């Protein structure tokens, strides 16, 4: 985010590409090596959200994307993160028994593995693409304003859709078990 605000757009493009590639590689290796874990199921989306929010703030501050799309992206991620923490507190009957119990990942009362929805994976990919193109547009004139506008509306649609899908899945008990 800082690189973008400071106008280091070419370096930002490289860092964003590296972040996207490392996210994909981490998931690929975890799936293919059988190294998926409860901890990873929480840390990976949390890391994605941290990168997306930081980049969205930088791009918004630099005026490279309209405020409405930045607010939609950040709003969904904040909503889902707060909702996840609230769910965990609800499962523990809103009693604080310390960090060890709250973040318990194994044994009785442990947190369930979180499986991302397909629409959420599509949304994350489109958000990374939007951010990349928002950075390449002023540097190289690629992809052009019209395409960027269409992609912005597409990202807004998948952002709202994925947020709604998580709420729907939560209410139906398909996203997180209702203990």
PDB file of C-alpha atoms in Angstrom:
ATOM      1  CA  UNK A   1       0.000   0.000   0.000  1.00  0.00           C
ATOM      2  CA  UNK A   2       2.790   2.406   0.952  1.00  0.00           C
ATOM      3  CA  UNK A   3       4.625   1.847  -2.346  1.00  0.00           C
ATOM      4  CA  UNK A   4       1.459   2.740  -4.243  1.00  0.00           C
ATOM      5  CA  UNK A   5       0.760   5.895  -2.241  1.00  0.00           C
ATOM      6  CA  UNK A   6       4.379   6.989  -2.706  1.00  0.00           C
ATOM      7  CA  UNK A   7       4.062   6.526  -6.475  1.00  0.00           C
ATOM      8  CA  UNK A   8       6.328   3.484  -6.858  1.00  0.00           C
ATOM      9  CA  UNK A   9       3.853   1.803  -9.171  1.00  0.00           C
ATOM     10  CA  UNK A  10       6.262  -0.415 -11.112  1.00  0.00           C
ATOM     11  CA  UNK A  11       7.688  -1.821  -7.876  1.00  0.00           C
ATOM     12  CA  UNK A  12       4.111  -2.245  -6.628  1.00  0.00           C
ATOM     13  CA  UNK A  13       3.242  -4.281  -9.722  1.00  0.00           C
ATOM     14  CA  UNK A  14       6.164  -6.599  -9.025  1.00  0.00           C
ATOM     15  CA  UNK A  15       5.259  -6.961  -5.314  1.00  0.00           C
ATOM     16  CA  UNK A  16       1.599  -7.610  -6.108  1.00  0.00           C
ATOM     17  CA  UNK A  17       2.573 -10.266  -8.643  1.00  0.00           C
ATOM     18  CA  UNK A  18       4.890 -11.858  -6.104  1.00  0.00           C
ATOM     19  CA  UNK A  19       2.146 -11.835  -3.439  1.00  0.00           C
ATOM     20  CA  UNK A  20      -0.359 -13.413  -5.831  1.00  0.00           C
ATOM     21  CA  UNK A  21       2.109 -16.060  -6.963  1.00  0.00           C
ATOM     22  CA  UNK A  22       3.200 -16.938  -3.423  1.00  0.00           C
ATOM     23  CA  UNK A  23      -0.463 -17.244  -2.352  1.00  0.00           C
ATOM     24  CA  UNK A  24      -1.159 -19.620  -5.230  1.00  0.00           C
ATOM     25  CA  UNK A  25       2.049 -21.611  -4.631  1.00  0.00           C
ATOM     26  CA  UNK A  26       1.367 -21.968  -0.901  1.00  0.00           C
ATOM     27  CA  UNK A  27      -2.116 -23.341  -1.554  1.00  0.00           C
ATOM     28  CA  UNK A  28      -0.889 -25.616  -4.333  1.00  0.00           C
ATOM     29  CA  UNK A  29       1.862 -27.102  -2.170  1.00  0.00           C
ATOM     30  CA  UNK A  30      -0.429 -27.544   0.842  1.00  0.00           C
ATOM     31  CA  UNK A  31      -3.026 -29.395  -1.243  1.00  0.00           C
ATOM     32  CA  UNK A  32      -0.572 -31.588  -3.143  1.00  0.00           C
ATOM     33  CA  UNK A  33       1.629 -32.444  -0.154  1.00  0.00           C
ATOM     34  CA  UNK A  34      -1.324 -33.143   2.142  1.00  0.00           C
ATOM     35  CA  UNK A  35      -0.165 -30.325   4.407  1.00  0.00           C
ATOM     36  CA  UNK A  36      -3.541 -28.620   4.817  1.00  0.00           C
ATOM     37  CA  UNK A  37      -4.205 -27.734   8.444  1.00  0.00           C
ATOM     38  CA  UNK A  38      -6.736 -25.992  10.645  1.00  0.00           C
ATOM     39  CA  UNK A  39      -4.193 -23.238  11.309  1.00  0.00           C
ATOM     40  CA  UNK A  40      -3.526 -22.826   7.592  1.00  0.00           C
ATOM     41  CA  UNK A  41      -7.240 -22.672   6.862  1.00  0.00           C
ATOM     42  CA  UNK A  42      -7.375 -19.523   9.016  1.00  0.00           C
ATOM     43  CA  UNK A  43      -4.001 -17.940   8.297  1.00  0.00           C
ATOM     44  CA  UNK A  44      -4.214 -18.155   4.492  1.00  0.00           C
ATOM     45  CA  UNK A  45      -7.471 -16.200   4.122  1.00  0.00           C
ATOM     46  CA  UNK A  46      -6.367 -13.793   6.856  1.00  0.00           C
ATOM     47  CA  UNK A  47      -3.131 -13.129   4.943  1.00  0.00           C
ATOM     48  CA  UNK A  48      -5.142 -12.678   1.718  1.00  0.00           C
ATOM     49  CA  UNK A  49      -7.387 -10.173   3.449  1.00  0.00           C
ATOM     50  CA  UNK A  50      -4.404  -8.271   4.886  1.00  0.00           C
ATOM     51  CA  UNK A  51      -2.790  -7.965   1.443  1.00  0.00           C
ATOM     52  CA  UNK A  52      -6.049  -7.058  -0.275  1.00  0.00           C
ATOM     53  CA  UNK A  53      -6.981  -4.414   2.302  1.00  0.00           C
ATOM     54  CA  UNK A  54      -3.478  -2.870   2.288  1.00  0.00           C
ATOM     55  CA  UNK A  55      -3.378  -2.719  -1.514  1.00  0.00           C
ATOM     56  CA  UNK A  56      -6.964  -1.457  -1.740  1.00  0.00           C
ATOM     57  CA  UNK A  57      -6.196   1.365   0.699  1.00  0.00           C
ATOM     58  CA  UNK A  58      -3.071   2.316  -1.258  1.00  0.00           C
ATOM     59  CA  UNK A  59      -4.881   2.230  -4.603  1.00  0.00           C
ATOM     60  CA  UNK A  60      -7.767   4.214  -3.151  1.00  0.00           C
ATOM     61  CA  UNK A  61      -5.427   6.807  -1.606  1.00  0.00           C
ATOM     62  CA  UNK A  62      -3.587   7.158  -4.919  1.00  0.00           C
ATOM     63  CA  UNK A  63      -6.891   7.653  -6.747  1.00  0.00           C
ATOM     64  CA  UNK A  64      -6.286   4.706  -9.080  1.00  0.00           C
ATOM     65  CA  UNK A  65      -9.716   3.187  -8.426  1.00  0.00           C
ATOM     66  CA  UNK A  66     -12.992   4.800  -7.382  1.00  0.00           C
ATOM     67  CA  UNK A  67     -13.826   4.915  -3.688  1.00  0.00           C
ATOM     68  CA  UNK A  68     -16.971   2.791  -4.079  1.00  0.00           C
ATOM     69  CA  UNK A  69     -15.056  -0.283  -5.255  1.00  0.00           C
ATOM     70  CA  UNK A  70     -12.363   0.163  -2.598  1.00  0.00           C
ATOM     71  CA  UNK A  71     -15.041   0.517   0.102  1.00  0.00           C
ATOM     72  CA  UNK A  72     -16.905  -2.567  -1.170  1.00  0.00           C
ATOM     73  CA  UNK A  73     -13.748  -4.706  -1.131  1.00  0.00           C
ATOM     74  CA  UNK A  74     -12.598  -3.533   2.299  1.00  0.00           C
ATOM     75  CA  UNK A  75     -16.120  -3.653   3.754  1.00  0.00           C
ATOM     76  CA  UNK A  76     -16.618  -7.299   2.788  1.00  0.00           C
ATOM     77  CA  UNK A  77     -13.263  -8.374   4.198  1.00  0.00           C
ATOM     78  CA  UNK A  78     -13.790  -6.521   7.472  1.00  0.00           C
ATOM     79  CA  UNK A  79     -17.318  -7.956   7.745  1.00  0.00           C
ATOM     80  CA  UNK A  80     -16.125 -11.543   7.179  1.00  0.00           C
ATOM     81  CA  UNK A  81     -13.178 -11.187   9.562  1.00  0.00           C
ATOM     82  CA  UNK A  82     -15.296  -9.714  12.350  1.00  0.00           C
ATOM     83  CA  UNK A  83     -17.957 -12.343  11.652  1.00  0.00           C
ATOM     84  CA  UNK A  84     -15.389 -15.120  11.995  1.00  0.00           C
ATOM     85  CA  UNK A  85     -14.192 -13.815  15.346  1.00  0.00           C
ATOM     86  CA  UNK A  86     -17.793 -13.358  16.514  1.00  0.00           C
ATOM     87  CA  UNK A  87     -18.634 -16.926  15.470  1.00  0.00           C
ATOM     88  CA  UNK A  88     -15.717 -18.275  17.493  1.00  0.00           C
ATOM     89  CA  UNK A  89     -16.840 -16.267  20.523  1.00  0.00           C
ATOM     90  CA  UNK A  90     -20.411 -17.544  20.049  1.00  0.00           C
ATOM     91  CA  UNK A  91     -19.213 -21.163  19.911  1.00  0.00           C
ATOM     92  CA  UNK A  92     -17.454 -20.553  23.229  1.00  0.00           C
ATOM     93  CA  UNK A  93     -20.655 -19.101  24.743  1.00  0.00           C
ATOM     94  CA  UNK A  94     -19.128 -15.615  24.760  1.00  0.00           C
ATOM     95  CA  UNK A  95     -16.845 -16.578  27.654  1.00  0.00           C
ATOM     96  CA  UNK A  96     -13.234 -15.470  27.540  1.00  0.00           C
ATOM     97  CA  UNK A  97     -10.966 -18.239  28.747  1.00  0.00           C
ATOM     98  CA  UNK A  98      -7.767 -16.806  27.318  1.00  0.00           C
ATOM     99  CA  UNK A  99      -5.999 -16.822  23.963  1.00  0.00           C
ATOM    100  CA  UNK A 100      -5.048 -20.498  24.164  1.00  0.00           C
ATOM    101  CA  UNK A 101      -8.700 -21.571  24.389  1.00  0.00           C
ATOM    102  CA  UNK A 102      -9.975 -18.990  21.894  1.00  0.00           C
ATOM    103  CA  UNK A 103      -7.446 -20.024  19.247  1.00  0.00           C
ATOM    104  CA  UNK A 104      -7.504 -23.736  20.101  1.00  0.00           C
ATOM    105  CA  UNK A 105      -6.849 -25.639  16.894  1.00  0.00           C
ATOM    106  CA  UNK A 106      -6.862 -29.254  18.082  1.00  0.00           C
ATOM    107  CA  UNK A 107      -8.852 -31.444  20.445  1.00  0.00           C
ATOM    108  CA  UNK A 108     -12.272 -30.968  21.982  1.00  0.00           C
ATOM    109  CA  UNK A 109     -13.804 -27.572  21.252  1.00  0.00           C
ATOM    110  CA  UNK A 110     -11.299 -26.816  18.522  1.00  0.00           C
ATOM    111  CA  UNK A 111     -11.983 -24.503  15.640  1.00  0.00           C
ATOM    112  CA  UNK A 112     -13.219 -26.220  12.456  1.00  0.00           C
ATOM    113  CA  UNK A 113     -11.270 -26.204   9.186  1.00  0.00           C
ATOM    114  CA  UNK A 114     -12.474 -23.361   6.983  1.00  0.00           C
ATOM    115  CA  UNK A 115     -13.010 -24.255   3.326  1.00  0.00           C
ATOM    116  CA  UNK A 116     -13.204 -21.287   0.958  1.00  0.00           C
ATOM    117  CA  UNK A 117     -16.137 -21.106  -1.436  1.00  0.00           C
ATOM    118  CA  UNK A 118     -15.456 -21.238  -5.187  1.00  0.00           C
ATOM    119  CA  UNK A 119     -16.990 -17.772  -5.647  1.00  0.00           C
ATOM    120  CA  UNK A 120     -14.566 -16.471  -3.032  1.00  0.00           C
ATOM    121  CA  UNK A 121     -11.572 -17.924  -4.897  1.00  0.00           C
ATOM    122  CA  UNK A 122     -12.848 -16.339  -8.121  1.00  0.00           C
ATOM    123  CA  UNK A 123     -13.361 -13.063  -6.272  1.00  0.00           C
ATOM    124  CA  UNK A 124      -9.813 -13.071  -4.865  1.00  0.00           C
ATOM    125  CA  UNK A 125      -8.357 -13.758  -8.326  1.00  0.00           C
ATOM    126  CA  UNK A 126     -10.427 -10.950  -9.856  1.00  0.00           C
ATOM    127  CA  UNK A 127      -9.416  -8.557  -7.071  1.00  0.00           C
ATOM    128  CA  UNK A 128      -5.725  -9.301  -7.664  1.00  0.00           C
ATOM    129  CA  UNK A 129      -6.300  -8.779 -11.418  1.00  0.00           C
ATOM    130  CA  UNK A 130      -8.119  -5.489 -10.797  1.00  0.00           C
ATOM    131  CA  UNK A 131      -5.338  -4.239  -8.554  1.00  0.00           C
ATOM    132  CA  UNK A 132      -2.696  -5.293 -11.060  1.00  0.00           C
ATOM    133  CA  UNK A 133      -4.470  -3.569 -13.931  1.00  0.00           C
ATOM    134  CA  UNK A 134      -5.139  -0.472 -11.801  1.00  0.00           C
ATOM    135  CA  UNK A 135      -1.352  -0.274 -11.418  1.00  0.00           C
ATOM    136  CA  UNK A 136      -0.420  -1.087 -15.042  1.00  0.00           C
ATOM    137  CA  UNK A 137      -2.960   1.356 -16.484  1.00  0.00           C
ATOM    138  CA  UNK A 138      -1.126   4.546 -15.409  1.00  0.00           C
ATOM    139  CA  UNK A 139       2.308   3.005 -16.054  1.00  0.00           C
ATOM    140  CA  UNK A 140       1.778   1.417 -19.457  1.00  0.00           C
ATOM    141  CA  UNK A 141      -1.748   2.343 -20.581  1.00  0.00           C
ATOM    142  CA  UNK A 142      -2.743  -1.308 -20.239  1.00  0.00           C
ATOM    143  CA  UNK A 143      -5.585  -2.388 -20.159  1.00  0.00           C
ATOM    144  CA  UNK A 144      -7.307   0.951 -20.685  1.00  0.00           C
ATOM    145  CA  UNK A 145     -10.008   2.764 -18.766  1.00  0.00           C
ATOM    146  CA  UNK A 146     -13.003   0.955 -20.304  1.00  0.00           C
ATOM    147  CA  UNK A 147     -11.708  -2.502 -19.416  1.00  0.00           C
ATOM    148  CA  UNK A 148     -10.778  -1.302 -15.926  1.00  0.00           C
ATOM    149  CA  UNK A 149     -14.322  -0.002 -15.425  1.00  0.00           C
ATOM    150  CA  UNK A 150     -15.874  -3.303 -16.565  1.00  0.00           C
ATOM    151  CA  UNK A 151     -13.493  -5.254 -14.318  1.00  0.00           C
ATOM    152  CA  UNK A 152     -14.374  -2.952 -11.394  1.00  0.00           C
ATOM    153  CA  UNK A 153     -18.076  -3.758 -11.797  1.00  0.00           C
ATOM    154  CA  UNK A 154     -17.241  -7.469 -12.103  1.00  0.00           C
ATOM    155  CA  UNK A 155     -15.190  -7.355  -8.894  1.00  0.00           C
ATOM    156  CA  UNK A 156     -17.960  -5.479  -7.115  1.00  0.00           C
ATOM    157  CA  UNK A 157     -20.419  -8.176  -8.202  1.00  0.00           C
ATOM    158  CA  UNK A 158     -18.235 -11.092  -7.077  1.00  0.00           C
ATOM    159  CA  UNK A 159     -17.332  -9.296  -3.841  1.00  0.00           C
ATOM    160  CA  UNK A 160     -20.973  -8.831  -2.872  1.00  0.00           C
ATOM    161  CA  UNK A 161     -21.883 -12.298  -4.169  1.00  0.00           C
ATOM    162  CA  UNK A 162     -19.145 -14.034  -2.176  1.00  0.00           C
ATOM    163  CA  UNK A 163     -19.997 -12.079   0.970  1.00  0.00           C
ATOM    164  CA  UNK A 164     -23.662 -13.021   0.588  1.00  0.00           C
ATOM    165  CA  UNK A 165     -22.717 -16.650  -0.116  1.00  0.00           C
ATOM    166  CA  UNK A 166     -20.736 -16.821   3.137  1.00  0.00           C
ATOM    167  CA  UNK A 167     -23.642 -15.323   5.101  1.00  0.00           C
ATOM    168  CA  UNK A 168     -26.073 -17.757   3.452  1.00  0.00           C
ATOM    169  CA  UNK A 169     -23.752 -20.695   4.109  1.00  0.00           C
ATOM    170  CA  UNK A 170     -23.236 -19.629   7.700  1.00  0.00           C
ATOM    171  CA  UNK A 171     -26.970 -19.328   8.349  1.00  0.00           C
ATOM    172  CA  UNK A 172     -27.511 -22.788   6.808  1.00  0.00           C
ATOM    173  CA  UNK A 173     -24.613 -24.330   8.741  1.00  0.00           C
ATOM    174  CA  UNK A 174     -22.661 -25.267   5.617  1.00  0.00           C
ATOM    175  CA  UNK A 175     -19.737 -22.838   6.026  1.00  0.00           C
ATOM    176  CA  UNK A 176     -19.016 -23.251   9.738  1.00  0.00           C
ATOM    177  CA  UNK A 177     -20.602 -25.818  12.042  1.00  0.00           C
ATOM    178  CA  UNK A 178     -23.127 -24.353  14.457  1.00  0.00           C
ATOM    179  CA  UNK A 179     -21.849 -25.843  17.711  1.00  0.00           C
TER     180      UNK A 179
END
